[in-house]
Each structure stands twice: as structure tokens, then as C-alpha cells.
XYZ file of N, CA and C in Angstrom:
681
model
N -84.138 15.279 -66.994
C -84.694 16.442 -66.306
C -84.232 17.701 -67.031
N -85.177 18.595 -67.289
C -84.856 19.827 -68.020
C -84.117 20.784 -67.123
N -83.443 21.740 -67.763
C -82.718 22.797 -67.007
C -83.692 23.557 -66.114
N -84.910 23.746 -66.651
C -85.904 24.503 -65.869
C -86.284 23.773 -64.590
N -86.383 22.422 -64.714
C -86.790 21.644 -63.513
C -85.675 21.492 -62.516
N -84.378 21.564 -63.026
C -83.251 21.466 -62.110
C -83.022 22.772 -61.346
N -83.432 23.873 -61.911
C -83.130 25.184 -61.295
C -83.654 25.303 -59.860
N -84.904 24.891 -59.565
C -85.382 25.014 -58.183
C -84.530 24.208 -57.205
N -84.045 23.023 -57.628
C -83.223 22.208 -56.750
C -81.928 22.925 -56.417
N -81.292 23.536 -57.440
C -80.053 24.281 -57.163
C -80.357 25.464 -56.255
N -81.493 26.087 -56.489
C -81.862 27.220 -55.660
C -82.046 26.802 -54.210
N -82.710 25.645 -53.999
C -82.926 25.167 -52.652
C -81.638 24.844 -51.939
N -80.710 24.179 -52.686
C -79.424 23.834 -52.104
C -78.656 25.092 -51.710
N -78.692 26.085 -52.575
C -78.035 27.350 -52.294
C -78.630 28.003 -51.046
N -79.947 28.002 -50.950
C -80.608 28.581 -49.794
C -80.220 27.831 -48.501
N -80.115 26.511 -48.597
C -79.714 25.707 -47.421
C -78.311 26.102 -46.970
N -77.386 26.244 -47.982
C -76.023 26.618 -47.612
C -75.984 27.987 -46.973
N -76.752 28.903 -47.511
C -76.779 30.252 -46.928
C -77.341 30.202 -45.504
N -78.413 29.392 -45.324
C -79.016 29.267 -44.006
C -78.003 28.660 -43.009
N -77.273 27.602 -43.431
C -76.270 26.996 -42.540
C -75.194 28.005 -42.137
N -74.736 28.829 -43.131
C -73.721 29.804 -42.821
C -74.257 30.845 -41.853
N -75.540 31.197 -41.997
C -76.162 32.162 -41.091
C -76.205 31.641 -39.660
N -76.611 30.358 -39.510
C -76.668 29.773 -38.180
C -75.295 29.689 -37.576
N -74.268 29.362 -38.390
C -72.907 29.259 -37.888
C -72.434 30.635 -37.386
N -72.789 31.695 -38.173
C -72.381 33.031 -37.742
C -73.050 33.409 -36.447
N -74.306 33.054 -36.270
C -75.024 33.346 -35.010
C -74.352 32.666 -33.839
N -74.000 31.353 -34.045
C -73.348 30.620 -32.957
C -71.979 31.228 -32.649
N -71.269 31.630 -33.702
C -69.947 32.231 -33.505
C -70.061 33.548 -32.731
N -71.044 34.359 -33.117
C -71.217 35.643 -32.436
C -71.594 35.428 -30.974
N -72.415 34.397 -30.691
C -72.803 34.117 -29.307
C -71.596 33.693 -28.490
N -70.749 32.835 -29.072
C -69.545 32.385 -28.363
C -68.611 33.560 -28.106
N -68.463 34.426 -29.096
C -67.590 35.604 -28.931
C -68.129 36.532 -27.867
N -69.444 36.659 -27.797
C -70.053 37.523 -26.804
C -69.768 37.054 -25.388
N -69.892 35.709 -25.199
C -69.582 35.162 -23.871
C -68.119 35.374 -23.512
N -67.222 35.113 -24.496
C -65.817 35.296 -24.260
C -65.482 36.733 -23.950
N -66.104 37.667 -24.709
C -65.837 39.095 -24.509
C -66.324 39.536 -23.136
N -67.464 39.028 -22.715
C -67.991 39.379 -21.401
C -67.077 38.906 -20.304
N -66.590 37.666 -20.455
C -65.656 37.155 -19.449
C -64.354 37.949 -19.442
N -63.852 38.288 -20.633
C -62.623 39.060 -20.691
C -62.792 40.451 -20.089
N -63.971 41.041 -20.320
C -64.211 42.371 -19.740
C -64.274 42.305 -18.227
N -64.872 41.203 -17.730
C -64.972 41.022 -16.291
C -63.595 40.926 -15.650
N -62.671 40.266 -16.352
C -61.342 40.019 -15.813
C -60.314 40.957 -16.436
N -60.740 42.168 -16.779
C -59.848 43.089 -17.494
C -58.605 43.395 -16.683
N -58.736 43.366 -15.323
C -57.577 43.638 -14.505
C -56.949 42.359 -13.970
N -57.089 41.315 -14.788
C -56.656 39.981 -14.340
C -55.212 39.911 -13.950
N -54.971 39.094 -12.941
C -53.636 38.808 -12.439
C -52.930 40.059 -11.998
N -53.641 40.900 -11.298
C -53.056 42.110 -10.712
C -52.821 41.850 -9.238
N -51.670 42.296 -8.716
C -51.380 42.035 -7.315
C -51.902 43.139 -6.411
N -52.612 44.118 -6.966
C -53.131 45.168 -6.120
C -54.388 45.747 -6.740
N -54.796 46.885 -6.215
C -55.953 47.565 -6.771
C -57.147 47.475 -5.863
N -57.959 48.491 -5.907
C -59.171 48.532 -5.110
C -60.341 48.882 -6.011
N -61.518 48.697 -5.454
C -62.734 49.025 -6.196
C -63.478 50.114 -5.489
N -64.235 50.888 -6.239
C -65.037 51.930 -5.644
C -66.151 51.344 -4.822
N -66.818 52.179 -4.064
C -67.917 51.723 -3.250
C -68.688 52.916 -2.734
N -69.669 52.640 -1.890
C -70.476 53.737 -1.377
C -71.564 54.110 -2.394
N -72.168 55.271 -2.206
C -73.206 55.711 -3.102
C -74.334 54.721 -3.145
N -74.696 54.274 -4.373
C -75.798 53.370 -4.533
C -75.350 51.934 -4.619
N -74.079 51.631 -4.406
C -73.562 50.262 -4.547
C -73.875 49.405 -3.344
N -74.047 50.011 -2.174
C -74.351 49.222 -0.983
C -73.123 48.686 -0.313
N -71.945 49.094 -0.720
C -70.716 48.632 -0.049
C -69.701 49.763 -0.036
N -68.743 49.643 0.856
C -67.689 50.651 1.019
C -66.340 49.944 0.978
N -65.388 50.526 0.263
C -64.049 49.982 0.178
C -63.105 50.737 1.111
N -62.467 49.992 2.006
C -61.530 50.614 2.931
C -60.197 50.872 2.304
N -59.354 51.585 3.039
C -58.006 51.930 2.540
C -57.141 50.694 2.344
N -57.545 49.565 2.969
C -56.780 48.320 2.816
C -57.206 47.539 1.589
N -58.183 48.100 0.806
C -58.622 47.412 -0.392
C -59.698 46.354 -0.162
N -60.190 46.259 1.087
C -61.249 45.315 1.392
C -62.569 46.041 1.390
N -63.495 45.619 0.528
C -64.833 46.227 0.443
C -65.794 45.400 1.264
N -66.700 46.056 2.010
C -67.644 45.365 2.850
C -69.042 45.922 2.669
N -70.036 45.096 2.908
C -71.431 45.520 2.842
C -72.080 45.189 4.180
N -72.903 46.096 4.660
C -73.615 45.882 5.931
C -74.668 44.813 5.803
N -75.016 44.213 6.893
C -76.144 43.299 6.938
C -77.404 44.075 6.436
N -78.198 43.449 5.658
C -79.344 44.077 5.102
C -79.113 44.766 3.780
N -77.838 44.912 3.431
C -77.453 45.555 2.142
C -76.624 44.627 1.290
N -76.552 43.356 1.687
C -75.736 42.389 0.961
C -76.520 41.671 -0.113
N -75.892 41.476 -1.257
C -76.518 40.779 -2.360
C -76.388 39.245 -2.143
N -77.398 38.512 -2.609
C -77.284 37.056 -2.559
C -76.164 36.561 -3.478
N -75.418 35.598 -3.012
C -74.447 34.937 -3.884
C -75.218 34.144 -4.946
N -74.719 34.138 -6.172
C -75.424 33.388 -7.215
C -75.209 31.890 -7.037
N -75.883 31.113 -7.884
C -75.615 29.668 -7.890
C -74.193 29.424 -8.351
N -73.438 28.726 -7.537
C -72.028 28.409 -7.851
C -71.861 26.917 -7.657
N -71.964 26.198 -8.711
C -71.870 24.721 -8.626
C -71.263 24.148 -9.907
N -70.776 22.947 -9.813
C -70.209 22.287 -10.980
C -69.086 21.368 -10.624
N -68.339 20.981 -11.667
C -67.194 20.066 -11.473
C -66.035 20.797 -10.854
N -65.282 20.059 -10.079
C -64.077 20.603 -9.449
C -62.831 20.220 -10.249
N -61.755 20.856 -9.904
C -60.474 20.587 -10.552
C -60.089 19.121 -10.453
N -60.413 18.497 -9.303
C -60.012 17.105 -9.111
C -61.057 16.101 -9.551
N -62.109 16.569 -10.287
C -63.119 15.657 -10.838
C -64.330 15.427 -9.987
N -64.406 16.073 -8.822
C -65.602 15.940 -7.974
C -66.649 16.952 -8.373
N -67.594 17.216 -7.460
C -68.592 18.231 -7.664
C -68.768 19.024 -6.393
N -69.087 20.297 -6.545
C -69.320 21.188 -5.414
C -70.505 22.075 -5.740
N -71.350 22.298 -4.733
C -72.402 23.304 -4.793
C -72.247 24.190 -3.571
N -71.896 25.458 -3.757
C -71.650 26.338 -2.641
C -72.906 26.470 -1.757
N -74.079 26.305 -2.343
C -75.318 26.390 -1.567
C -75.392 25.343 -0.460
N -74.640 24.245 -0.636
C -74.607 23.184 0.385
C -73.935 23.654 1.679
N -73.205 24.757 1.596
C -72.493 25.269 2.766
C -73.277 26.357 3.485
N -74.563 26.532 3.129
C -75.372 27.518 3.834
C -75.363 27.231 5.338
N -75.186 28.258 6.131
C -75.022 28.090 7.590
C -73.566 28.186 7.978
N -72.679 28.116 6.991
C -71.245 28.348 7.219
C -70.821 29.654 6.531
N -69.715 30.205 6.993
C -69.084 31.290 6.248
C -68.241 30.658 5.157
N -68.392 31.180 3.956
C -67.611 30.654 2.813
C -66.622 31.704 2.347
N -65.378 31.301 2.228
C -64.347 32.130 1.625
C -64.130 31.642 0.212
N -64.397 32.515 -0.736
C -64.364 32.139 -2.160
C -63.173 32.834 -2.799
N -62.257 32.046 -3.314
C -61.027 32.579 -3.902
C -60.928 32.233 -5.386
N -60.841 33.262 -6.224
C -60.716 33.080 -7.675
C -59.217 33.076 -8.012
N -58.770 31.995 -8.716
C -57.364 31.852 -8.988
C -57.123 31.170 -10.323
N -55.881 31.262 -10.769
C -55.434 30.551 -11.973
C -53.997 30.101 -11.764
N -53.648 28.943 -12.289
C -52.314 28.416 -12.096
C -51.260 29.269 -12.798
N -51.699 30.083 -13.778
C -50.833 30.938 -14.579
C -50.576 32.283 -13.941
N -51.181 32.546 -12.774
C -51.205 33.865 -12.148
C -50.199 33.968 -11.005
N -49.111 34.751 -11.160
C -48.114 34.867 -10.087
C -48.675 35.301 -8.744
N -49.572 36.310 -8.653
C -50.105 36.662 -7.341
C -50.895 35.539 -6.690
N -51.515 34.688 -7.506
C -52.235 33.537 -6.981
C -51.273 32.572 -6.325
N -50.137 32.387 -6.952
C -49.110 31.508 -6.359
C -48.568 32.100 -5.063
N -48.476 33.439 -5.019
C -47.949 34.096 -3.832
C -48.880 33.908 -2.623
N -50.187 33.874 -2.865
C -51.142 33.816 -1.759
C -51.615 32.413 -1.402
N -51.336 31.446 -2.232
C -51.924 30.094 -2.091
C -51.643 29.480 -0.727
N -50.411 29.503 -0.281
C -50.079 28.859 1.009
C -50.743 29.595 2.158
N -50.937 30.912 2.014
C -51.637 31.672 3.068
C -53.071 31.180 3.222
N -53.707 30.892 2.088
C -55.104 30.407 2.144
C -55.175 29.029 2.808
N -54.272 28.150 2.470
C -54.329 26.819 3.057
C -54.069 26.871 4.561
N -53.119 27.725 4.960
C -52.800 27.812 6.406
C -54.007 28.346 7.182
N -54.615 29.400 6.684
C -55.764 29.970 7.387
C -56.928 28.991 7.361
N -57.114 28.313 6.256
C -58.187 27.318 6.170
C -58.047 26.238 7.236
N -56.850 25.727 7.401
C -56.630 24.710 8.427
C -56.936 25.238 9.823
N -56.707 26.513 10.037
C -56.931 27.117 11.356
C -58.414 27.370 11.649
N -59.227 27.603 10.586
C -60.616 28.042 10.830
C -61.686 27.065 10.367
N -61.303 25.965 9.714
C -62.287 25.075 9.147
C -63.195 24.440 10.186
N -62.757 24.395 11.465
C -63.595 23.841 12.528
C -64.411 24.940 13.246
N -64.391 26.132 12.669
C -65.142 27.251 13.266
C -66.316 27.673 12.363
N -66.816 26.717 11.601
C -67.975 27.032 10.732
C -67.584 27.779 9.490
N -66.383 27.479 8.936
C -65.890 28.181 7.758
C -65.499 27.156 6.715
N -65.858 27.408 5.457
C -65.481 26.556 4.343
C -64.817 27.415 3.261
N -63.662 27.017 2.787
C -63.003 27.664 1.675
C -63.392 26.918 0.386
N -63.603 27.697 -0.655
C -63.877 27.158 -2.009
C -63.101 27.997 -3.031
N -62.395 27.351 -3.918
C -61.716 28.094 -4.987
C -62.559 28.068 -6.258
N -62.276 29.038 -7.116
C -62.798 29.000 -8.487
C -61.580 29.159 -9.393
N -61.231 28.067 -10.065
C -60.089 28.095 -10.985
C -60.579 28.579 -12.360
N -59.927 29.591 -12.895
C -60.383 30.146 -14.153
C -59.232 30.338 -15.133
N -59.585 30.284 -16.431
C -58.662 30.563 -17.537
C -57.519 29.540 -17.650
N -57.634 28.421 -16.981
C -56.770 27.281 -17.255
C -57.490 26.450 -18.296
N -56.839 26.182 -19.410
C -57.530 25.500 -20.518
C -57.723 24.030 -20.282
N -57.058 23.477 -19.287
C -57.287 22.078 -18.869
C -57.066 21.990 -17.361
N -57.520 20.898 -16.779
C -57.381 20.762 -15.338
C -56.001 20.323 -14.899
N -55.145 19.917 -15.860
C -53.821 19.431 -15.495
C -53.004 20.460 -14.706
N -52.794 21.671 -15.263
C -52.044 22.694 -14.536
C -52.680 23.077 -13.203
N -54.025 23.093 -13.169
C -54.712 23.432 -11.921
C -54.487 22.363 -10.845
N -54.539 21.098 -11.253
C -54.268 20.041 -10.283
C -52.838 20.120 -9.788
N -51.900 20.399 -10.675
C -50.494 20.532 -10.259
C -50.340 21.709 -9.285
N -51.061 22.789 -9.519
C -51.020 23.958 -8.619
C -51.490 23.528 -7.223
N -52.632 22.825 -7.182
C -53.169 22.382 -5.885
C -52.190 21.489 -5.148
N -51.533 20.599 -5.886
C -50.544 19.689 -5.286
C -49.337 20.462 -4.784
N -48.814 21.365 -5.609
C -47.598 22.126 -5.261
C -47.805 22.963 -3.986
N -48.999 23.506 -3.838
C -49.267 24.401 -2.680
C -50.063 23.721 -1.590
N -50.325 22.439 -1.735
C -50.956 21.678 -0.656
C -52.386 22.078 -0.387
N -53.124 22.543 -1.392
C -54.479 22.963 -1.170
C -55.402 21.767 -0.958
N -56.139 21.799 0.131
C -57.017 20.673 0.469
C -58.491 20.990 0.304
N -58.820 22.265 0.108
C -60.228 22.612 -0.097
C -60.549 22.536 -1.598
N -61.815 22.351 -1.952
C -62.171 22.164 -3.361
C -62.146 23.428 -4.171
N -61.903 23.292 -5.477
C -61.970 24.431 -6.387
C -62.846 24.056 -7.584
N -63.839 24.853 -7.831
C -64.666 24.698 -9.060
C -63.814 25.023 -10.295
N -63.992 24.242 -11.339
C -63.276 24.463 -12.588
C -64.124 25.309 -13.513
N -63.648 26.541 -13.805
C -64.446 27.489 -14.573
C -63.558 28.177 -15.604
N -63.148 27.434 -16.626
C -62.126 27.980 -17.548
C -62.539 29.232 -18.302
N -63.804 29.429 -18.542
C -64.233 30.596 -19.329
C -64.803 31.717 -18.504
N -64.827 31.583 -17.193
C -65.311 32.645 -16.321
C -66.811 32.763 -16.221
N -67.542 31.712 -16.580
C -69.009 31.786 -16.586
C -69.580 31.964 -15.187
N -68.909 31.348 -14.177
C -69.423 31.464 -12.833
C -69.315 32.912 -12.332
N -68.231 33.599 -12.694
C -68.069 34.970 -12.251
C -69.135 35.875 -12.857
N -69.568 35.550 -14.086
C -70.581 36.359 -14.757
C -71.940 36.258 -14.095
N -72.121 35.283 -13.184
C -73.410 35.132 -12.523
C -73.614 36.148 -11.393
N -72.548 36.790 -10.939
C -72.675 37.788 -9.903
C -73.311 39.074 -10.491
N -74.211 39.627 -9.715
C -74.927 40.847 -10.175
C -73.968 42.034 -10.279
N -74.061 42.788 -11.370
C -73.242 43.986 -11.542
C -73.582 44.994 -10.455
N -72.548 45.728 -10.036
C -72.758 46.739 -9.015
C -72.712 46.228 -7.611
N -72.494 44.936 -7.470
C -72.357 44.300 -6.133
C -70.896 43.913 -5.903
N -70.676 43.224 -4.813
C -69.312 42.754 -4.526
C -69.015 41.518 -5.378
N -68.795 41.766 -6.648
C -68.529 40.651 -7.565
C -67.024 40.565 -7.858
N -66.541 39.361 -8.201
C -65.137 39.228 -8.544
C -64.828 39.872 -9.874
N -63.799 40.683 -9.933
C -63.455 41.429 -11.138
C -62.032 41.267 -11.592
N -61.297 40.431 -10.916
C -59.881 40.241 -11.244
C -59.452 38.869 -10.765
N -58.268 38.499 -11.172
C -57.643 37.251 -10.717
C -56.318 37.631 -10.086
N -56.145 37.479 -8.784
C -57.087 36.831 -7.863
C -58.148 37.817 -7.342
N -59.267 37.268 -6.932
C -60.298 37.962 -6.159
C -60.655 37.043 -5.009
N -61.027 37.642 -3.865
C -61.489 36.866 -2.730
C -62.765 37.473 -2.184
N -63.765 36.637 -1.950
C -65.055 37.081 -1.391
C -65.345 36.303 -0.127
N -66.030 36.950 0.793
C -66.562 36.286 1.983
C -68.078 36.252 1.830
N -68.642 35.064 1.854
C -70.100 34.852 1.809
C -70.546 34.502 3.213
N -71.510 35.261 3.739
C -71.907 35.043 5.125
C -72.786 33.796 5.279
N -73.188 33.513 6.516
C -73.922 32.281 6.817
C -75.274 32.228 6.130
N -75.796 33.363 5.714
C -77.079 33.442 5.044
C -76.934 33.373 3.527
N -75.715 33.145 3.016
C -75.503 33.026 1.608
C -75.431 34.363 0.870
N -75.054 35.406 1.607
C -74.950 36.747 1.017
C -73.485 37.186 1.006
N -73.131 37.975 -0.003
C -71.737 38.405 -0.170
C -71.479 39.578 0.771
N -70.568 39.369 1.729
C -70.314 40.351 2.791
C -69.063 41.171 2.559
N -68.058 40.597 1.866
C -66.798 41.308 1.698
C -66.106 40.814 0.421
N -65.213 41.687 -0.094
C -64.477 41.350 -1.314
C -63.172 42.099 -1.345
N -62.156 41.488 -1.913
C -60.952 42.194 -2.247
C -60.450 41.713 -3.610
N -59.770 42.594 -4.325
C -59.281 42.285 -5.670
C -57.758 42.274 -5.722
N -57.154 41.669 -4.742
C -55.711 41.677 -4.609
C -55.266 40.381 -3.961
N -53.989 40.063 -4.159
C -53.436 38.922 -3.469
C -53.339 39.235 -1.982
N -53.627 38.233 -1.142
C -53.714 38.459 0.311
C -52.578 37.781 1.049
N -51.988 38.537 1.967
C -51.100 37.943 2.936
C -51.894 37.165 3.948
N -51.263 36.349 4.752
C -51.969 35.605 5.786
C -52.657 36.579 6.753
N -51.940 37.636 7.104
C -52.482 38.624 8.068
C -53.762 39.292 7.515
N -53.688 39.707 6.232
C -54.823 40.419 5.679
C -56.020 39.481 5.460
N -55.737 38.215 5.118
C -56.835 37.272 4.983
C -57.521 37.033 6.309
N -56.754 36.917 7.374
C -57.351 36.751 8.712
C -58.173 37.999 9.089
N -57.649 39.174 8.768
C -58.377 40.402 9.080
C -59.689 40.467 8.305
N -59.674 40.045 7.022
C -60.888 40.068 6.235
C -61.955 39.122 6.737
N -61.515 37.975 7.229
C -62.418 36.915 7.664
C -62.936 37.122 9.107
N -62.149 37.760 9.947
C -62.433 37.839 11.383
C -63.836 38.306 11.725
N -64.419 39.317 11.050
C -65.729 39.794 11.481
C -66.839 38.764 11.290
N -66.591 37.691 10.594
C -67.674 36.771 10.235
C -67.495 35.389 10.883
N -66.548 35.261 11.758
C -66.308 33.969 12.376
C -67.327 33.622 13.459
N -67.357 32.356 13.780
C -68.111 31.666 14.829
C -69.311 32.389 15.385
N -69.161 33.266 16.422
C -70.345 33.749 17.132
C -71.042 34.892 16.408
N -70.397 35.477 15.418
C -71.052 36.507 14.624
C -71.192 37.845 15.321
N -70.635 38.010 16.529
C -70.774 39.244 17.255
C -70.113 40.415 16.535
N -68.924 40.139 15.973
C -68.224 41.196 15.255
C -69.005 41.605 14.011
N -69.592 40.609 13.375
C -70.391 40.875 12.170
C -71.587 41.795 12.511
N -72.258 41.507 13.611
C -73.373 42.327 14.029
C -72.941 43.751 14.363
N -71.791 43.851 15.030
C -71.276 45.187 15.369
C -70.959 45.975 14.147
N -70.345 45.293 13.143
C -69.970 45.953 11.920
C -71.200 46.474 11.179
N -72.307 45.706 11.257
C -73.506 46.057 10.506
C -74.192 47.310 11.094
N -73.824 47.642 12.340
C -74.466 48.754 12.997
C -73.724 50.070 12.772
N -72.555 49.994 12.142
C -71.752 51.220 11.941
C -72.407 52.083 10.883
């Protein structure tokens, strides 16, 4: 084969290598974009305090206690939250429609999460027969081992979705009561809408206060919506 006839083959191979490198760069940039978005979402991660703004066009108001609430009729739908759990099962939050759902974002690496864990289990045991379901979202644990150990250490009996990269949190609409830190806690009402949120570790007392308006008969929830 002459040098002239070999040249197109070398040219094609070079073009293929360039094309492969281009596709790899695109995939890399896409992965970085997802990671950056998740990191931006959790920029205040593992903070034991802090509040979020509200009012104006956001449709919610943050109280002096750091608990933000939205009135009935102004609540955003909770996004699809489903997948594998820390213990290998599966959960779809939509299956709990008709119940109040307490959604807690946590990580085994997070000291404030450890501080509040027993409070969540205690309150869960007290209210689970009142039409309430607790669900955790475990994030930024690179494997389920530490998360399972956390659940065992603190006696958590409610399920937690395993979300190591924060993709589930990114499903919440911006400008709504979305989780923005670890820990974050949200209350989803019986209609599947986000009614309340806090971005801080919760004492047993504050968790009960946050949940109380949405329990059983819903009368407090209706009263709150009329304010």
C-alpha cells in the first residue's frame, strides 16, 4: 500500500480519537455540572442553624423560630421522590398520599444530624398511628455502610432513601420550600404539597411544634391557612 493510500486511514483514526476525546469531555462536563449543582444546593451543609428568607413572591414565610410555612393554596407539589433505601428496600413517597410526610435530609457524617436523630425516632413512634409517615433522605454518604450503621446506632425504624449525590433534592422547584442544607426537614401535607421547612437540627420540642398544625383532623392546618 502506498503512502498516499495509507494517509486517509491515519486521518480517519486520528479523527476517531479526537471524536472519542470530545465525547469524553462532554460526559465529564455533564457529570461536573450535576455535582456542582448538588454542591451549590447544599452550600450550607451540616449547619446547626440558619433560616431562609420568605414572603414576597416565594409563597412562604419564615418565622423567628426558623420554620418556614406556606398557606394552603400556595404550596408547591412535592417532586417525585422514589428509589432504593439505605437498607436495600424501595420507597416511593407518593405511596403515602393521604398521610402527612415528614421528610428529613441527613448524612452519617453530619454532627447536627446525629444530634437530632433520636428526637425524630421518638416523635415518629408517637405519631405514626395518627396518619403520619417519616422518610429520610440520606445524602453524601459514598456507600450505604455508614448510613446503615447510623440507623442502627440511633434506632431509626422509618425508611431513608439513599441519595449520595443529592439528585433527589435537585428535583424540588427553586423558590419553594426546598431542602438547602444538611440537615433539612420538610412537612408534606396529605395532598402531597410542601407545607413547611426548616434548615436546622431540631429538638424534640421544635419537631413537635413544626408537625402539630398538620396532624390528624387538620383543623389547625385549616386555621393556619386562613391567617
